[in-house]
Tab-separated table of C-alpha atoms in Angstrom:
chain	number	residue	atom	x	y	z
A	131	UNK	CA	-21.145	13.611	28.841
A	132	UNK	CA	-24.795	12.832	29.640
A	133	UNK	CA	-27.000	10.737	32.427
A	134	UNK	CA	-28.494	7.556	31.310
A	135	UNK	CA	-31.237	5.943	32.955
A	136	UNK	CA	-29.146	4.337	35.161
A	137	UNK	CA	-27.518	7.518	36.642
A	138	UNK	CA	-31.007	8.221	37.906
A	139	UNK	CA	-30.713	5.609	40.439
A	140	UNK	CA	-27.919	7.808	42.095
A	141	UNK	CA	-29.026	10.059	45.249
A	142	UNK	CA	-29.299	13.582	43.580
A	143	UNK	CA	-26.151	14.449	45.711
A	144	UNK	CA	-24.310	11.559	44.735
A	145	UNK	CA	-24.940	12.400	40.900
A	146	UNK	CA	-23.972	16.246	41.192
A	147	UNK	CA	-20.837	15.170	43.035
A	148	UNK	CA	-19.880	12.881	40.435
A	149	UNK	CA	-20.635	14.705	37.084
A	150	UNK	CA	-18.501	17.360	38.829
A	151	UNK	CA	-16.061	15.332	39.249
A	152	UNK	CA	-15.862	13.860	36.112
A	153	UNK	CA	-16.282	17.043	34.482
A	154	UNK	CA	-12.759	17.940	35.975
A	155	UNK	CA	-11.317	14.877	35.258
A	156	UNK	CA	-12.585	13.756	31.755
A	157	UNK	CA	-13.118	17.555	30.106
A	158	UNK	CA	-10.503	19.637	32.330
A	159	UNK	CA	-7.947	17.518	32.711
A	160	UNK	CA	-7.463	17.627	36.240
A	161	UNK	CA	-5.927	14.655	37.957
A	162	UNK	CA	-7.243	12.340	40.847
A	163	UNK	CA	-5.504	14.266	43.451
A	164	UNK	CA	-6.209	17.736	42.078
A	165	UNK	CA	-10.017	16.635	42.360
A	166	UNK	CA	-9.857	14.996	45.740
A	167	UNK	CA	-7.849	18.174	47.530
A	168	UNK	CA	-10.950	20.150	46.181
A	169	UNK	CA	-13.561	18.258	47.251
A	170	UNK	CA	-11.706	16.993	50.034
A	171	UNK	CA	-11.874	13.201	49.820
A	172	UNK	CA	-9.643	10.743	49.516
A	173	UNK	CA	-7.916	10.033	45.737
A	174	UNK	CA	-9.450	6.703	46.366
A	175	UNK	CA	-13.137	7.584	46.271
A	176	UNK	CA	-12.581	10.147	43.411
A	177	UNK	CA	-11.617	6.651	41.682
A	178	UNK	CA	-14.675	4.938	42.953
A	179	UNK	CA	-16.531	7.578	42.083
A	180	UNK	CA	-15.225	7.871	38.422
A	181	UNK	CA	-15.433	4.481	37.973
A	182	UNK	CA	-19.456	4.457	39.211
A	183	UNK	CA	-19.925	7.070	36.550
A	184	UNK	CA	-18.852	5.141	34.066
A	185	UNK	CA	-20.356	2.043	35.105
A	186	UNK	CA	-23.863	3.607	35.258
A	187	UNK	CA	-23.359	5.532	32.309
A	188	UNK	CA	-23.292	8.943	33.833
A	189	UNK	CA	-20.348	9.138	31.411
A	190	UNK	CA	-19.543	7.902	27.847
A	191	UNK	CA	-16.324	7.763	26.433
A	192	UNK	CA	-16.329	7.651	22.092
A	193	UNK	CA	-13.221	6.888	20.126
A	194	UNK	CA	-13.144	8.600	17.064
A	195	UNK	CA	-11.169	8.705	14.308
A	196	UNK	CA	-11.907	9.513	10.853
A	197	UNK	CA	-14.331	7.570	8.796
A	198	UNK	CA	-11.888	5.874	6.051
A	199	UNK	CA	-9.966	4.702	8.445
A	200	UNK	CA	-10.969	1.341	10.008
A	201	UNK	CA	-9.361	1.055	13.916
A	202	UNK	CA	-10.485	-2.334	15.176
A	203	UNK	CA	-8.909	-3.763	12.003
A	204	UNK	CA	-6.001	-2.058	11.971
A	205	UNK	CA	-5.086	-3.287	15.192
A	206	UNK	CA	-6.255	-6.686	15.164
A	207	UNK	CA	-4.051	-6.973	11.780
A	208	UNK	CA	-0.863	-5.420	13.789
A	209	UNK	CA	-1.282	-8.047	16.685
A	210	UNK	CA	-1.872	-10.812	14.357
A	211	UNK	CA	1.282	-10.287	12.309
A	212	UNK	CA	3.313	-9.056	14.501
A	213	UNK	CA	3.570	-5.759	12.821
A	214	UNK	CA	5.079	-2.319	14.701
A	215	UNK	CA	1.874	-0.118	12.621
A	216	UNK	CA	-0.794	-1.478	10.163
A	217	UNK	CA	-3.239	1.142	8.945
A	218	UNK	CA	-6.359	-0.683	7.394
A	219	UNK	CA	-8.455	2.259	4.858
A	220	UNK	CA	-12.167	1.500	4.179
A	221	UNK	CA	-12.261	-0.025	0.211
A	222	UNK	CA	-13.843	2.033	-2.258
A	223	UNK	CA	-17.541	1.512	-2.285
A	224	UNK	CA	-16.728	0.830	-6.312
A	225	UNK	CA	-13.614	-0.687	-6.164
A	226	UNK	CA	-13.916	-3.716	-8.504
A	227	UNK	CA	-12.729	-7.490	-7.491
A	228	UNK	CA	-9.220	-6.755	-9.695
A	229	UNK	CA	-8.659	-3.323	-9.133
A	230	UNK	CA	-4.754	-2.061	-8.314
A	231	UNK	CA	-4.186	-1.263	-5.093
A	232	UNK	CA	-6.575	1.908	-4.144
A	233	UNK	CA	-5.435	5.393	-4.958
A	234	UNK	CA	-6.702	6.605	-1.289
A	235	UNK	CA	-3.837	4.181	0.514
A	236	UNK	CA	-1.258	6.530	-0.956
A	237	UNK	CA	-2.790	9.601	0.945
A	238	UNK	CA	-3.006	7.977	3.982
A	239	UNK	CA	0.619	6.504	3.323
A	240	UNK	CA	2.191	10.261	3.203
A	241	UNK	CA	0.528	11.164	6.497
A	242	UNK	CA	2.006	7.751	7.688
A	243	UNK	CA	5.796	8.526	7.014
A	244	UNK	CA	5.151	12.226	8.324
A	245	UNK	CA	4.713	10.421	11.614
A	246	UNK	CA	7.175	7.912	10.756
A	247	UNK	CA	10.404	10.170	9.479
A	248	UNK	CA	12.602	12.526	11.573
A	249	UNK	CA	14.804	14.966	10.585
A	250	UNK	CA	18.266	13.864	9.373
A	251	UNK	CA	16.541	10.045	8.510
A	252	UNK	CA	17.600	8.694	4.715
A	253	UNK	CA	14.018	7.953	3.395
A	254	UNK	CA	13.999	4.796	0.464
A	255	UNK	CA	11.237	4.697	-1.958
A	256	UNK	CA	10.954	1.545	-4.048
A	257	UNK	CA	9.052	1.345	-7.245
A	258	UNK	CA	5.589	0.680	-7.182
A	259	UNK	CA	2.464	2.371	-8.044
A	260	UNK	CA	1.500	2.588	-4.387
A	261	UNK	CA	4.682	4.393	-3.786
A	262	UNK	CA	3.732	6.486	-6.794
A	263	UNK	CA	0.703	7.784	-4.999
A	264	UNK	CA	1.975	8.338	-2.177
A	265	UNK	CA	4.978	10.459	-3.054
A	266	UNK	CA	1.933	12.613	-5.148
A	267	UNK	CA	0.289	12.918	-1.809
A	268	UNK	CA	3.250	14.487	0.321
A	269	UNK	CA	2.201	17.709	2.245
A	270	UNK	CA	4.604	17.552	5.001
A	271	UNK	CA	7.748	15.576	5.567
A	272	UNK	CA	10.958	16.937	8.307
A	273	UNK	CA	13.660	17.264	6.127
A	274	UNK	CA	15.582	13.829	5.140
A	275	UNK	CA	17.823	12.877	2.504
A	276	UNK	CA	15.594	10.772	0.031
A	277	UNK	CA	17.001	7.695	-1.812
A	278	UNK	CA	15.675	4.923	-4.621
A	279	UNK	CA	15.577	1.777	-3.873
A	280	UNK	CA	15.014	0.198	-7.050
A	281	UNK	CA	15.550	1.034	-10.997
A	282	UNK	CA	12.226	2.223	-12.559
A	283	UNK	CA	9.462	-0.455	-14.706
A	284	UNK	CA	10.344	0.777	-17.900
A	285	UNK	CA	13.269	3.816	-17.900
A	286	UNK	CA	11.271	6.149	-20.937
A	287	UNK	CA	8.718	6.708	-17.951
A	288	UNK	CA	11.435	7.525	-15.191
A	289	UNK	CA	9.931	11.092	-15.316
A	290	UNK	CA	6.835	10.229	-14.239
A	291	UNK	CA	7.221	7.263	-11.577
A	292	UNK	CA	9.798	6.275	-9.186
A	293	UNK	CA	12.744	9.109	-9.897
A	294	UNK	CA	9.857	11.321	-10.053
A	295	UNK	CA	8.854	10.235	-6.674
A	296	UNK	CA	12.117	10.549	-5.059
A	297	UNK	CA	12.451	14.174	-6.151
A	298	UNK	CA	8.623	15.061	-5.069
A	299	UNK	CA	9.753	13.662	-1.433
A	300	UNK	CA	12.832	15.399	-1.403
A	301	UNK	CA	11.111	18.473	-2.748
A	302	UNK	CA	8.720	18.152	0.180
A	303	UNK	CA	11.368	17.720	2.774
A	304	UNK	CA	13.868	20.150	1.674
A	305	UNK	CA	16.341	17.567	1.712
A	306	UNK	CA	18.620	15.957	-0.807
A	307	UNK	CA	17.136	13.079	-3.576
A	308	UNK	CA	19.410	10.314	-5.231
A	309	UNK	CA	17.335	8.555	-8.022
A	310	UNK	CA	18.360	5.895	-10.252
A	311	UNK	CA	18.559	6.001	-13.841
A	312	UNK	CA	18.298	2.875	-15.067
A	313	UNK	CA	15.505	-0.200	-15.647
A	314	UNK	CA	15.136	-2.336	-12.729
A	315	UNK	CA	15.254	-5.823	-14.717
A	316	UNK	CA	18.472	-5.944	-17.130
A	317	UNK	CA	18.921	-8.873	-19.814
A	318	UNK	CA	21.581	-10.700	-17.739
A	319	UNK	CA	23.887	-10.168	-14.464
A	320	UNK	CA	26.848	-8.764	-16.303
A	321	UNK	CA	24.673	-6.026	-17.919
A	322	UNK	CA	23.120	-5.123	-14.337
A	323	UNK	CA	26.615	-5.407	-12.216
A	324	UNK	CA	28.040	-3.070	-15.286
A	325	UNK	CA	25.197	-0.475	-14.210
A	326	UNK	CA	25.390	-0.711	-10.277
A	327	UNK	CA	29.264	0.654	-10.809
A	328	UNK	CA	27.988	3.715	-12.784
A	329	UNK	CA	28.678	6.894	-10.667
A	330	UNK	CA	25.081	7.791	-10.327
A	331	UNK	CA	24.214	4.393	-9.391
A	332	UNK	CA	27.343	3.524	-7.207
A	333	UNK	CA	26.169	6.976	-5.447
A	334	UNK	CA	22.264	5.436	-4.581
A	335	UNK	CA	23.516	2.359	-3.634
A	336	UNK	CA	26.072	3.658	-1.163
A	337	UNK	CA	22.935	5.286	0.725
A	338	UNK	CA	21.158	1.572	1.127
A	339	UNK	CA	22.679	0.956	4.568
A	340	UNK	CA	22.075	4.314	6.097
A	341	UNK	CA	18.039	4.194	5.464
A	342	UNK	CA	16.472	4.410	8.177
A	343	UNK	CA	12.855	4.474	7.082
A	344	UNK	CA	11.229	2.571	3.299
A	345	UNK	CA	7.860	2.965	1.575
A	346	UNK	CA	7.658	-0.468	-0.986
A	347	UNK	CA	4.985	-2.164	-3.130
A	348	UNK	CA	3.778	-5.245	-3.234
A	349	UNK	CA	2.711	-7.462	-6.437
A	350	UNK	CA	0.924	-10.957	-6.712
A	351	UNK	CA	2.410	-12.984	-9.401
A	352	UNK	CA	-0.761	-12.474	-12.168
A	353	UNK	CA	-0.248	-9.978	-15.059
A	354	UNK	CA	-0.906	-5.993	-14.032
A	355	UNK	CA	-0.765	-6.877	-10.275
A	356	UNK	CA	3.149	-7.122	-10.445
A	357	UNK	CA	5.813	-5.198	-12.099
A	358	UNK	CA	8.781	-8.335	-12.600
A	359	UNK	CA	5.864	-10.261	-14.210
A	360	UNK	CA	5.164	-8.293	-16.936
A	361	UNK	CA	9.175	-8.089	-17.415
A	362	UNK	CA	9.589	-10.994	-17.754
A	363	UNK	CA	9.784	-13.282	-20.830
A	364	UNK	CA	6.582	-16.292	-21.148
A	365	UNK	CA	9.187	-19.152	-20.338
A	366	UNK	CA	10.714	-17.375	-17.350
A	367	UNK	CA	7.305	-16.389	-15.991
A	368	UNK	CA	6.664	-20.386	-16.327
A	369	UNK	CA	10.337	-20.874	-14.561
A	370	UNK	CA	9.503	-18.713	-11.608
A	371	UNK	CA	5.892	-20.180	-10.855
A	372	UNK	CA	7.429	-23.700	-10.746
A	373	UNK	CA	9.196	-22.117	-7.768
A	374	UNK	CA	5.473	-22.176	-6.127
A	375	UNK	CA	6.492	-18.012	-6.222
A	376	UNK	CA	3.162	-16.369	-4.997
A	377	UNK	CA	4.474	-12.426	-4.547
A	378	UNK	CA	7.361	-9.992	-5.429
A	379	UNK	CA	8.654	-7.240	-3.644
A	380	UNK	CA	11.314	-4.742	-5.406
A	381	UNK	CA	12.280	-7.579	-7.426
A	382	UNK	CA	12.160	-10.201	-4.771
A	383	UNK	CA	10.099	-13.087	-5.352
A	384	UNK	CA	8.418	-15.121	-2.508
A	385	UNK	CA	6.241	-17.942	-1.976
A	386	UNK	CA	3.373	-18.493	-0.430
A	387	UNK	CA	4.966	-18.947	3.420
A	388	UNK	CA	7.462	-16.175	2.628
A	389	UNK	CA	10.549	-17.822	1.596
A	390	UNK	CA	12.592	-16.283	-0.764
A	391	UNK	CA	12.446	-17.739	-4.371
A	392	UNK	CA	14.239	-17.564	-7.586
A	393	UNK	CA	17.197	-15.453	-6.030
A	394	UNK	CA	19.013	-15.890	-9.226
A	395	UNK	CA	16.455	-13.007	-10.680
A	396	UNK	CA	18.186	-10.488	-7.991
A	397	UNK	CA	21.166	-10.570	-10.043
A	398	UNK	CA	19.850	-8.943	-13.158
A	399	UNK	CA	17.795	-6.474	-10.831
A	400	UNK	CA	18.875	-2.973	-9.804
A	401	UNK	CA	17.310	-3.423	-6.245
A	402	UNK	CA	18.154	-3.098	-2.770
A	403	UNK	CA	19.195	-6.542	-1.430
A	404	UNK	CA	17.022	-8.701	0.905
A	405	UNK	CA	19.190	-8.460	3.805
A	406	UNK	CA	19.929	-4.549	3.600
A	407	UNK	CA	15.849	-4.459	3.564
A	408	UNK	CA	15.886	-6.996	6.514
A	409	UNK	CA	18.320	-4.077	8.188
A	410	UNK	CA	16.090	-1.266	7.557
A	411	UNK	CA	14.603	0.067	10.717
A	412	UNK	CA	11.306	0.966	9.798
A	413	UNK	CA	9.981	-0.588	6.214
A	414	UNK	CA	6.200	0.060	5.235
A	415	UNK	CA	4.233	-1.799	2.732
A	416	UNK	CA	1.706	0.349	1.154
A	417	UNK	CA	-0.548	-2.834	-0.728
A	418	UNK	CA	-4.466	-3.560	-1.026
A	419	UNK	CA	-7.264	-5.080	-2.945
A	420	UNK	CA	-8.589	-8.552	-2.594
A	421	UNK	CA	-6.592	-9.870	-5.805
A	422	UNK	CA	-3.405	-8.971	-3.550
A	423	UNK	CA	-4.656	-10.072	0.177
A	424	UNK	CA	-2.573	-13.500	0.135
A	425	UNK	CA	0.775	-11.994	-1.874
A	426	UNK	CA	0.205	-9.644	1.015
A	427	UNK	CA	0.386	-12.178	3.172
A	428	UNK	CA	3.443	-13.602	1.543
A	429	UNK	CA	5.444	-11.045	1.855
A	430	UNK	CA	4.644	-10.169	5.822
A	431	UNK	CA	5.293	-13.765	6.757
A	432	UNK	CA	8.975	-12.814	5.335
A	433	UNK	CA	9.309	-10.390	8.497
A	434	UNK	CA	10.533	-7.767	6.093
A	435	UNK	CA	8.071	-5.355	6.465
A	436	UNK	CA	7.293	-3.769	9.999
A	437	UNK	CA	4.240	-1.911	9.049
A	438	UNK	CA	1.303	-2.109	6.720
A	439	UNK	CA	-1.137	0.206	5.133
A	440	UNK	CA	-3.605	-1.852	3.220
A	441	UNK	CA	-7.244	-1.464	2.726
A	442	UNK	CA	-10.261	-3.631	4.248
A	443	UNK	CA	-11.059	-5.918	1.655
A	444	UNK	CA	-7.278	-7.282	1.875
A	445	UNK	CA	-7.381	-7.111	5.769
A	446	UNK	CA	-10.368	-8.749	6.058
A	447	UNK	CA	-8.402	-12.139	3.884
A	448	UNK	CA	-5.734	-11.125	5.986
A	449	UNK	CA	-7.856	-11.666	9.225
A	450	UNK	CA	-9.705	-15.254	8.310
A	451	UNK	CA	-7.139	-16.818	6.191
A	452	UNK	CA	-6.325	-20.282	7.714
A	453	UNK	CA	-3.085	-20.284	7.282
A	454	UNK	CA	-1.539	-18.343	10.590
A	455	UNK	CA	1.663	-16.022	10.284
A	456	UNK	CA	4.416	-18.161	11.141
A	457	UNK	CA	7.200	-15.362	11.613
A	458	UNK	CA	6.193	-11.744	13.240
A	459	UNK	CA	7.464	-9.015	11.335
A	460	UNK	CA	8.967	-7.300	14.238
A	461	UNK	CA	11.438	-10.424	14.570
A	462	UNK	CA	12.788	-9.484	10.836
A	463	UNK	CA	13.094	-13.020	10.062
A	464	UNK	CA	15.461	-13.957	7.353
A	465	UNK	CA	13.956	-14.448	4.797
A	466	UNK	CA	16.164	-17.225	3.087
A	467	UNK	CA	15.239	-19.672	5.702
C-alpha cells in the first residue's frame, strides 16, 4: 500500500480516513460493514471511498504468482479452447527449436493433479515421456487407486517408464497401482485382443470406466516427437500420413481439425478407447515445444482433453494460429465426427 501523486490531491482528512480504511479492508480483512459500523458511515461510502483509493492510487493491488508460470497466457489459452485449466510454463531460455516437451512441465504437472485428485479417485497415466516426468515429480497426491492407460513403448524398458510411473503415483498416494505388462503396438489385432484377456491386463482394463482423473502425452507425427511413429513400419508410417494424420494420443491418431484417423491402428494397440477417454471426467494433457504447438492443437480441437499444461513457446502458436478451435474441450466432442 502506498500514496501516489495523485493521493496528494486528497484533503489530509480525506486521505487518513481512507488508507485506514483500506488498511482494514485490503490487509485485515474486515468487510464493508465491519468498517462502516466503526467509522460510522454508511457501507456505501466505505465503497466510494475504497473505490477513490484505488482510483487515485492510494492503493495498488499486484497479482503474483511465481515466475515460470505465465498467467495472462494461461488463461487466454483456457478461454480460447474452451478448456476447464491450462497452465502455460515459461520455455527454457535454451530450449532448442526441436526439443521434447520440457522437463519443467512435468513438475508443474504433479502439483496440477495434487489439486486435481481427491481421495478415493482412480488416477490413469498414459505413456508418454511427459507423463514420465511427472510421475518423477510427485510429492503429494490424496490417496487414489492408480491405473495404466496404455501398454509401454518398448516392454524391456517397462521398469523405467510407464509401469514405473504408475507404481511411483501409487507409492505417493498410498493407494493401489495396476500396470500393464505388455507393448502398446502388437503385430496384428488377434495378437493384441489375445493380450487384453490376460488376467493382469483384463484387471487394468476393468478400471478404464471408473477413472475419474488422466495425465496423457501428446506426439506430432515426425520421428522422436511421437511414440506410434517410431513403431511403426516405413510403409505404414506412409499409410497413416495419407490419412492427412497430424498428432497421436495413446495410440490415437488425429488430423489436423481433430478427427479421428486410421482407427484400424486401435486394434493392435493396448490403449484405452476414444470414447472411455471422451468419458473421463477430468483428462490433462501435459505437451510443449514449438515442434508440437499445432499436434497440440489437434488433439484439443478433439474435445478430449479438458485441461492443458504446455509451455509458452507452444501457447504462443496456440494463441495466433489462424485456424480457430472449432469444438471446446469442455463440450467433449466426439471425436469420430
Amino acid at each position: 500500500m502506498s500514496a501516489g501523486r495523485s493521493a496528494l490531491r486528497m484533503g489530509p482528512a480525506e486521505l487518513v480516513q481512507a488508507a485506514a480504511m483500506a488498511r482494514r479492508f485490503y490487509l485485515e480483512g474486515k468487510s464493508k460493514i465491519q468498517i462502516a459500523e466503526e467509522f460510522g458511515v454508511s457501507r456505501f461510502k466505505v465503497a466510494r471511498v475504497l473505490e477513490t483509493a484505488l482510483e487515485r492510487d492510494l492503493v495498488r493491488i499486484e497479482i503474483r504468482v511465481p515466475a515460470e508460470l505465465d498467467a495472462e497466457r494461461s488463461d487466454a489459452l483456457r478461454a480460447r479452447y474452451g478448456l476447464r485449466h491450462a497452465v502455460v510454463v515459461e520455455s527454457p531460455a535454451d530450449a532448442a527449436e526441436d526439443a521434447p516437451d520440457p522437463e519443467n512441465l512435468g513438475a508443474v504437472a504433479a502439483d496440477l493433479l495434487g489439486e486435481l485428485v481427491n481421495e478415493g479417485d482412480v488416477l490413469g497415466l498414459a505413456w508418454g515421456r511427459s507423463t514420465i516426468h511427472m510421475a518423477a515429480a510427485l510429492h503429494r497426491l490424496p490417496q487414489c487407486t492408480v491405473v495404466q492407460l496404455t501398454g509401454v513403448y518398448d516392454a524391456g524398458t517397462a521398469e523405467r517408464g510407464s509401469v514405473e510411473a504408475v507404481r511411483r503415483a501409487a507409492q505417493v498416494s498410498g493407494g493401489d497401482a495396476h500396470p500393464i505388462y505388455a507393448p502398446m503396438l502388437l503385430p496384428d489385432p488377434a495378437t493384441a485382443a489375445a493380450l487384453r484377456s490376460q488376467t493382469g491386463i483384463a484387471r487394468a482394463f476393468e478400471y478404464f470406466d471408473k477413472v475419474t482423473v488422466a495425465a496423457v502425452s501428446i506426439g506430432s507425427w515426425e520421428p522422436g516427437i511421437s511414440t506410434v511413429h517410431d513403431m511403426l513400419t516405413d510403409e505404414e508410417r506412409a499409410h497413416y500420413a495419407s490419412l492427412g494424420v497430424a498428432a497421436e494420443m495413446s495410440a490415437h491418431l488425429f488430423d489436423a481439425e481433430g478427427r479421428r484417423v486410421g482407427r484400424d491402428l486401435g486394434e493392435r494397440c493396448i490403449t484405452v478407447e476414444a470414447d472411455r477417454l471422451r468419458r473421463i471426467p477430468e483428462v490433462v494433457a501435459i505437451a510443449g515445444g514449438l515442434r508440437k504447438a499445432s499436434a497440440i492443437g489437434a488433439v484439443l480441437r478433439s474435445g478430449l482433453v479438458t485441461s492443458l499444461v504446455t509451455d509458452t513457446a507452444a501457447a504462443e502458436y496456440l494463441l495466433t494460429e489462424s485456424a480457430p478451435p472449432l469444438r471446446p474441450a469442455l463440450e467433449r466432442a466426439d471425436p469420430d465426427d
